[in-house]
Amino acid sequence: MTEQHPFGGWLAREMAQQGYDLSAYGTRSRFARDAGLGESIVSRALRGAAAPDIRTCVAIARVLGCKASDVLAAAGLIPDENGEGPRPPTPREHLVALVGDDVLAQEAVIALLRALGKWAP
């Protein structure tokens, strides 16, 4: 089981504060449309399946009416106001960022990295 990124909980709270009722049908679609993002990106972020990239954070900030730096910090991409920096990505997170959730592609990359002596899980 993969660990969930805490950004999903943060995003759900911020959306609720802006009047996006996640229990209502179509809310994710409406938020995605308002942000100019794909619904799957918003869904993955809300599930905590992955941290959003910078472009996605900026789009989310625009819709939520907050500073992009707040969203970037919540996503772990920059330090927060306390100076707490983002933790470095794990090898598995790098792998998912590279090839996505495709398990076969992940296994192929791991096999290649092992052959090169570069895989340290």
Short mmCIF file of N, CA and C in Angstrom, two decimals:
data_model
loop_
_atom_site.label_atom_id
_atom_site.label_comp_id
_atom_site.label_asym_id
_atom_site.label_seq_id
_atom_site.Cartn_x
_atom_site.Cartn_y
_atom_site.Cartn_z
N MET A 1 0.84 -1.17 0.00
CA MET A 1 0.00 0.00 0.00
C MET A 1 0.89 1.24 0.00
N THR A 2 0.58 2.22 -0.86
CA THR A 2 1.39 3.41 -0.95
C THR A 2 0.94 4.44 0.08
N GLU A 3 1.89 5.24 0.54
CA GLU A 3 1.61 6.27 1.51
C GLU A 3 0.92 7.45 0.82
N GLN A 4 -0.09 8.00 1.47
CA GLN A 4 -0.81 9.13 0.89
C GLN A 4 -0.07 10.42 1.18
N HIS A 5 -0.07 11.31 0.19
CA HIS A 5 0.53 12.62 0.35
C HIS A 5 -0.43 13.50 1.15
N PRO A 6 0.06 14.26 2.13
CA PRO A 6 -0.83 15.08 2.96
C PRO A 6 -1.52 16.22 2.21
N PHE A 7 -1.10 16.50 0.98
CA PHE A 7 -1.71 17.58 0.22
C PHE A 7 -3.20 17.35 0.00
N GLY A 8 -3.62 16.10 -0.13
CA GLY A 8 -5.03 15.79 -0.37
C GLY A 8 -5.94 16.33 0.72
N GLY A 9 -5.56 16.13 1.96
CA GLY A 9 -6.36 16.65 3.08
C GLY A 9 -6.37 18.17 3.11
N TRP A 10 -5.20 18.77 2.85
CA TRP A 10 -5.11 20.23 2.81
C TRP A 10 -6.03 20.78 1.72
N LEU A 11 -5.96 20.19 0.54
CA LEU A 11 -6.77 20.67 -0.58
C LEU A 11 -8.27 20.53 -0.28
N ALA A 12 -8.67 19.41 0.30
CA ALA A 12 -10.08 19.21 0.63
C ALA A 12 -10.57 20.28 1.60
N ARG A 13 -9.76 20.60 2.62
CA ARG A 13 -10.14 21.64 3.58
C ARG A 13 -10.26 23.00 2.91
N GLU A 14 -9.29 23.34 2.06
CA GLU A 14 -9.31 24.63 1.38
C GLU A 14 -10.49 24.74 0.41
N MET A 15 -10.77 23.66 -0.28
CA MET A 15 -11.92 23.66 -1.20
C MET A 15 -13.22 23.88 -0.43
N ALA A 16 -13.36 23.20 0.71
CA ALA A 16 -14.57 23.35 1.52
C ALA A 16 -14.73 24.80 1.99
N GLN A 17 -13.62 25.43 2.36
CA GLN A 17 -13.67 26.82 2.82
C GLN A 17 -14.11 27.76 1.69
N GLN A 18 -13.87 27.36 0.45
CA GLN A 18 -14.25 28.18 -0.69
C GLN A 18 -15.61 27.78 -1.26
N GLY A 19 -16.31 26.88 -0.58
CA GLY A 19 -17.66 26.52 -0.97
C GLY A 19 -17.77 25.33 -1.91
N TYR A 20 -16.68 24.61 -2.11
CA TYR A 20 -16.73 23.39 -2.93
C TYR A 20 -17.11 22.22 -2.03
N ASP A 21 -18.33 21.73 -2.16
CA ASP A 21 -18.84 20.65 -1.33
C ASP A 21 -18.45 19.32 -1.96
N LEU A 22 -17.44 18.68 -1.40
CA LEU A 22 -16.93 17.44 -1.98
C LEU A 22 -17.91 16.28 -1.88
N SER A 23 -18.93 16.41 -1.06
CA SER A 23 -19.94 15.34 -0.99
C SER A 23 -20.97 15.48 -2.11
N ALA A 24 -20.97 16.61 -2.79
CA ALA A 24 -21.94 16.84 -3.87
C ALA A 24 -21.40 16.32 -5.20
N TYR A 25 -22.29 15.74 -5.98
CA TYR A 25 -21.92 15.21 -7.29
C TYR A 25 -21.40 16.34 -8.19
N GLY A 26 -20.29 16.10 -8.86
CA GLY A 26 -19.77 17.04 -9.84
C GLY A 26 -18.84 18.11 -9.29
N THR A 27 -18.60 18.10 -7.98
CA THR A 27 -17.76 19.15 -7.39
C THR A 27 -16.33 19.07 -7.90
N ARG A 28 -15.77 17.87 -7.98
CA ARG A 28 -14.40 17.73 -8.47
C ARG A 28 -14.30 18.21 -9.91
N SER A 29 -15.29 17.87 -10.71
CA SER A 29 -15.30 18.31 -12.11
C SER A 29 -15.36 19.83 -12.21
N ARG A 30 -16.21 20.42 -11.39
CA ARG A 30 -16.35 21.89 -11.42
C ARG A 30 -15.06 22.56 -10.98
N PHE A 31 -14.44 22.05 -9.91
CA PHE A 31 -13.17 22.62 -9.45
C PHE A 31 -12.11 22.48 -10.53
N ALA A 32 -12.02 21.30 -11.13
CA ALA A 32 -11.03 21.07 -12.19
C ALA A 32 -11.26 22.04 -13.34
N ARG A 33 -12.50 22.21 -13.74
CA ARG A 33 -12.84 23.14 -14.83
C ARG A 33 -12.47 24.57 -14.44
N ASP A 34 -12.81 24.98 -13.22
CA ASP A 34 -12.49 26.33 -12.74
C ASP A 34 -10.99 26.58 -12.74
N ALA A 35 -10.22 25.53 -12.44
CA ALA A 35 -8.77 25.66 -12.37
C ALA A 35 -8.09 25.44 -13.71
N GLY A 36 -8.84 24.96 -14.70
CA GLY A 36 -8.24 24.66 -16.00
C GLY A 36 -7.37 23.41 -15.95
N LEU A 37 -7.76 22.48 -15.10
CA LEU A 37 -7.01 21.23 -14.92
C LEU A 37 -7.87 20.04 -15.33
N GLY A 38 -7.23 18.92 -15.58
CA GLY A 38 -7.96 17.70 -15.83
C GLY A 38 -8.56 17.17 -14.54
N GLU A 39 -9.73 16.57 -14.66
CA GLU A 39 -10.39 16.04 -13.46
C GLU A 39 -9.53 14.97 -12.78
N SER A 40 -8.79 14.19 -13.57
CA SER A 40 -7.94 13.15 -12.97
C SER A 40 -6.83 13.75 -12.12
N ILE A 41 -6.32 14.92 -12.49
CA ILE A 41 -5.28 15.58 -11.70
C ILE A 41 -5.85 15.98 -10.35
N VAL A 42 -7.03 16.58 -10.36
CA VAL A 42 -7.68 17.00 -9.12
C VAL A 42 -8.02 15.78 -8.26
N SER A 43 -8.52 14.75 -8.88
CA SER A 43 -8.88 13.53 -8.15
C SER A 43 -7.66 12.91 -7.49
N ARG A 44 -6.56 12.82 -8.21
CA ARG A 44 -5.31 12.25 -7.65
C ARG A 44 -4.81 13.10 -6.48
N ALA A 45 -4.89 14.42 -6.64
CA ALA A 45 -4.43 15.31 -5.57
C ALA A 45 -5.30 15.14 -4.33
N LEU A 46 -6.61 15.08 -4.51
CA LEU A 46 -7.51 14.91 -3.37
C LEU A 46 -7.35 13.57 -2.68
N ARG A 47 -7.04 12.53 -3.44
CA ARG A 47 -6.81 11.20 -2.85
C ARG A 47 -5.46 11.11 -2.16
N GLY A 48 -4.61 12.09 -2.39
CA GLY A 48 -3.26 12.03 -1.83
C GLY A 48 -2.39 11.06 -2.59
N ALA A 49 -2.78 10.74 -3.82
CA ALA A 49 -2.02 9.78 -4.62
C ALA A 49 -0.69 10.37 -5.08
N ALA A 50 -0.62 11.69 -5.20
CA ALA A 50 0.61 12.33 -5.64
C ALA A 50 0.55 13.80 -5.31
N ALA A 51 1.73 14.37 -5.11
CA ALA A 51 1.80 15.82 -4.93
C ALA A 51 1.68 16.48 -6.29
N PRO A 52 1.02 17.61 -6.36
CA PRO A 52 0.89 18.30 -7.65
C PRO A 52 2.20 18.95 -8.07
N ASP A 53 2.31 19.22 -9.36
CA ASP A 53 3.48 19.94 -9.85
C ASP A 53 3.26 21.45 -9.68
N ILE A 54 4.25 22.23 -10.05
CA ILE A 54 4.19 23.68 -9.84
C ILE A 54 3.03 24.30 -10.62
N ARG A 55 2.87 23.93 -11.88
CA ARG A 55 1.79 24.50 -12.71
C ARG A 55 0.43 24.22 -12.08
N THR A 56 0.25 23.02 -11.60
CA THR A 56 -1.02 22.64 -10.96
C THR A 56 -1.23 23.46 -9.68
N CYS A 57 -0.18 23.65 -8.89
CA CYS A 57 -0.28 24.44 -7.67
C CYS A 57 -0.71 25.88 -7.97
N VAL A 58 -0.14 26.46 -9.01
CA VAL A 58 -0.49 27.84 -9.38
C VAL A 58 -1.96 27.92 -9.80
N ALA A 59 -2.43 26.94 -10.56
CA ALA A 59 -3.83 26.92 -10.99
C ALA A 59 -4.76 26.75 -9.79
N ILE A 60 -4.39 25.91 -8.85
CA ILE A 60 -5.19 25.69 -7.65
C ILE A 60 -5.24 26.97 -6.81
N ALA A 61 -4.10 27.65 -6.67
CA ALA A 61 -4.05 28.89 -5.90
C ALA A 61 -4.98 29.94 -6.50
N ARG A 62 -5.01 30.02 -7.81
CA ARG A 62 -5.86 31.01 -8.49
C ARG A 62 -7.32 30.77 -8.14
N VAL A 63 -7.75 29.51 -8.19
CA VAL A 63 -9.15 29.19 -7.92
C VAL A 63 -9.48 29.36 -6.44
N LEU A 64 -8.57 28.99 -5.57
CA LEU A 64 -8.82 29.10 -4.13
C LEU A 64 -8.68 30.53 -3.63
N GLY A 65 -8.06 31.40 -4.44
CA GLY A 65 -7.87 32.79 -4.02
C GLY A 65 -6.81 32.96 -2.96
N CYS A 66 -5.80 32.10 -2.99
CA CYS A 66 -4.71 32.20 -2.03
C CYS A 66 -3.39 32.38 -2.77
N LYS A 67 -2.33 32.59 -2.01
CA LYS A 67 -1.02 32.77 -2.63
C LYS A 67 -0.51 31.43 -3.15
N ALA A 68 0.16 31.49 -4.30
CA ALA A 68 0.74 30.27 -4.86
C ALA A 68 1.74 29.66 -3.88
N SER A 69 2.44 30.48 -3.13
CA SER A 69 3.43 29.96 -2.17
C SER A 69 2.76 29.10 -1.10
N ASP A 70 1.52 29.44 -0.72
CA ASP A 70 0.80 28.61 0.27
C ASP A 70 0.52 27.22 -0.29
N VAL A 71 0.11 27.16 -1.54
CA VAL A 71 -0.19 25.88 -2.17
C VAL A 71 1.10 25.09 -2.40
N LEU A 72 2.15 25.78 -2.85
CA LEU A 72 3.43 25.11 -3.08
C LEU A 72 3.98 24.53 -1.78
N ALA A 73 3.82 25.26 -0.67
CA ALA A 73 4.28 24.76 0.63
C ALA A 73 3.44 23.56 1.07
N ALA A 74 2.12 23.64 0.87
CA ALA A 74 1.25 22.52 1.24
C ALA A 74 1.59 21.28 0.44
N ALA A 75 2.03 21.48 -0.80
CA ALA A 75 2.41 20.36 -1.66
C ALA A 75 3.81 19.83 -1.33
N GLY A 76 4.52 20.54 -0.46
CA GLY A 76 5.87 20.11 -0.09
C GLY A 76 6.92 20.49 -1.11
N LEU A 77 6.61 21.45 -1.96
CA LEU A 77 7.56 21.84 -3.01
C LEU A 77 8.48 22.97 -2.60
N ILE A 78 8.08 23.74 -1.59
CA ILE A 78 8.92 24.82 -1.04
C ILE A 78 8.76 24.79 0.47
N PRO A 79 9.67 25.45 1.20
CA PRO A 79 9.52 25.50 2.66
C PRO A 79 8.26 26.28 3.05
N ASP A 80 7.69 25.91 4.20
CA ASP A 80 6.52 26.63 4.68
C ASP A 80 6.96 27.87 5.46
N GLU A 81 6.01 28.60 6.06
CA GLU A 81 6.34 29.86 6.75
C GLU A 81 7.24 29.65 7.96
N ASN A 82 7.31 28.43 8.48
CA ASN A 82 8.20 28.13 9.60
C ASN A 82 9.59 27.73 9.15
N GLY A 83 9.80 27.77 7.85
CA GLY A 83 11.11 27.40 7.31
C GLY A 83 11.30 25.90 7.17
N GLU A 84 10.25 25.15 7.45
CA GLU A 84 10.33 23.70 7.30
C GLU A 84 10.36 23.38 5.81
N GLY A 85 11.42 22.76 5.39
CA GLY A 85 11.55 22.45 3.98
C GLY A 85 10.87 21.15 3.60
N PRO A 86 10.65 21.00 2.32
CA PRO A 86 10.07 19.73 1.88
C PRO A 86 11.08 18.61 2.08
N ARG A 87 10.57 17.45 2.40
CA ARG A 87 11.47 16.30 2.52
C ARG A 87 11.87 15.87 1.12
N PRO A 88 13.04 15.32 0.97
CA PRO A 88 13.43 14.86 -0.36
C PRO A 88 12.53 13.71 -0.81
N PRO A 89 12.23 13.64 -2.09
CA PRO A 89 11.39 12.53 -2.57
C PRO A 89 12.08 11.19 -2.37
N THR A 90 11.29 10.18 -2.09
CA THR A 90 11.82 8.83 -1.96
C THR A 90 12.11 8.28 -3.36
N PRO A 91 12.91 7.25 -3.47
CA PRO A 91 13.13 6.65 -4.79
C PRO A 91 11.81 6.23 -5.45
N ARG A 92 10.87 5.72 -4.66
CA ARG A 92 9.58 5.30 -5.20
C ARG A 92 8.81 6.50 -5.75
N GLU A 93 8.86 7.64 -5.06
CA GLU A 93 8.18 8.85 -5.54
C GLU A 93 8.82 9.36 -6.84
N HIS A 94 10.14 9.28 -6.91
CA HIS A 94 10.81 9.63 -8.16
C HIS A 94 10.32 8.74 -9.30
N LEU A 95 10.21 7.47 -9.00
CA LEU A 95 9.78 6.50 -9.99
C LEU A 95 8.36 6.80 -10.49
N VAL A 96 7.45 7.08 -9.58
CA VAL A 96 6.08 7.41 -9.96
C VAL A 96 6.04 8.70 -10.77
N ALA A 97 6.86 9.67 -10.38
CA ALA A 97 6.91 10.92 -11.14
C ALA A 97 7.43 10.68 -12.56
N LEU A 98 8.29 9.71 -12.70
CA LEU A 98 8.88 9.41 -14.01
C LEU A 98 7.93 8.65 -14.93
N VAL A 99 7.31 7.60 -14.42
CA VAL A 99 6.49 6.74 -15.29
C VAL A 99 5.03 6.62 -14.88
N GLY A 100 4.63 7.30 -13.79
CA GLY A 100 3.24 7.23 -13.36
C GLY A 100 2.94 5.95 -12.61
N ASP A 101 1.67 5.56 -12.63
CA ASP A 101 1.21 4.40 -11.86
C ASP A 101 1.32 3.08 -12.60
N ASP A 102 1.89 3.09 -13.78
CA ASP A 102 2.02 1.87 -14.58
C ASP A 102 3.04 0.93 -13.93
N VAL A 103 2.53 -0.12 -13.30
CA VAL A 103 3.38 -1.04 -12.53
C VAL A 103 4.43 -1.70 -13.42
N LEU A 104 4.06 -2.08 -14.62
CA LEU A 104 5.02 -2.72 -15.52
C LEU A 104 6.14 -1.76 -15.91
N ALA A 105 5.80 -0.52 -16.17
CA ALA A 105 6.82 0.48 -16.49
C ALA A 105 7.73 0.72 -15.29
N GLN A 106 7.14 0.75 -14.10
CA GLN A 106 7.95 0.93 -12.88
C GLN A 106 8.93 -0.23 -12.72
N GLU A 107 8.44 -1.45 -12.92
CA GLU A 107 9.31 -2.62 -12.79
C GLU A 107 10.42 -2.60 -13.82
N ALA A 108 10.12 -2.15 -15.03
CA ALA A 108 11.14 -2.07 -16.08
C ALA A 108 12.22 -1.06 -15.71
N VAL A 109 11.82 0.08 -15.18
CA VAL A 109 12.80 1.10 -14.78
C VAL A 109 13.63 0.58 -13.61
N ILE A 110 13.01 -0.08 -12.65
CA ILE A 110 13.75 -0.63 -11.51
C ILE A 110 14.77 -1.66 -12.00
N ALA A 111 14.35 -2.53 -12.92
CA ALA A 111 15.27 -3.54 -13.47
C ALA A 111 16.47 -2.87 -14.14
N LEU A 112 16.21 -1.82 -14.90
CA LEU A 112 17.29 -1.09 -15.57
C LEU A 112 18.21 -0.44 -14.54
N LEU A 113 17.64 0.20 -13.53
CA LEU A 113 18.47 0.85 -12.51
C LEU A 113 19.27 -0.17 -11.71
N ARG A 114 18.67 -1.33 -11.43
CA ARG A 114 19.42 -2.38 -10.73
C ARG A 114 20.60 -2.86 -11.57
N ALA A 115 20.35 -3.03 -12.88
CA ALA A 115 21.41 -3.48 -13.78
C ALA A 115 22.56 -2.47 -13.81
N LEU A 116 22.23 -1.20 -13.65
CA LEU A 116 23.25 -0.16 -13.65
C LEU A 116 23.83 0.08 -12.26
N GLY A 117 23.29 -0.63 -11.26
CA GLY A 117 23.75 -0.46 -9.89
C GLY A 117 23.32 0.86 -9.26
N LYS A 118 22.21 1.40 -9.73
CA LYS A 118 21.76 2.72 -9.27
C LYS A 118 20.46 2.67 -8.46
N TRP A 119 19.90 1.51 -8.19
CA TRP A 119 18.63 1.44 -7.46
C TRP A 119 18.89 1.17 -6.00
N ALA A 120 18.45 2.10 -5.15
CA ALA A 120 18.56 1.93 -3.71
C ALA A 120 17.21 2.28 -3.10
N PRO A 121 16.32 1.28 -2.95
CA PRO A 121 14.96 1.56 -2.45
C PRO A 121 14.94 2.10 -1.02
#
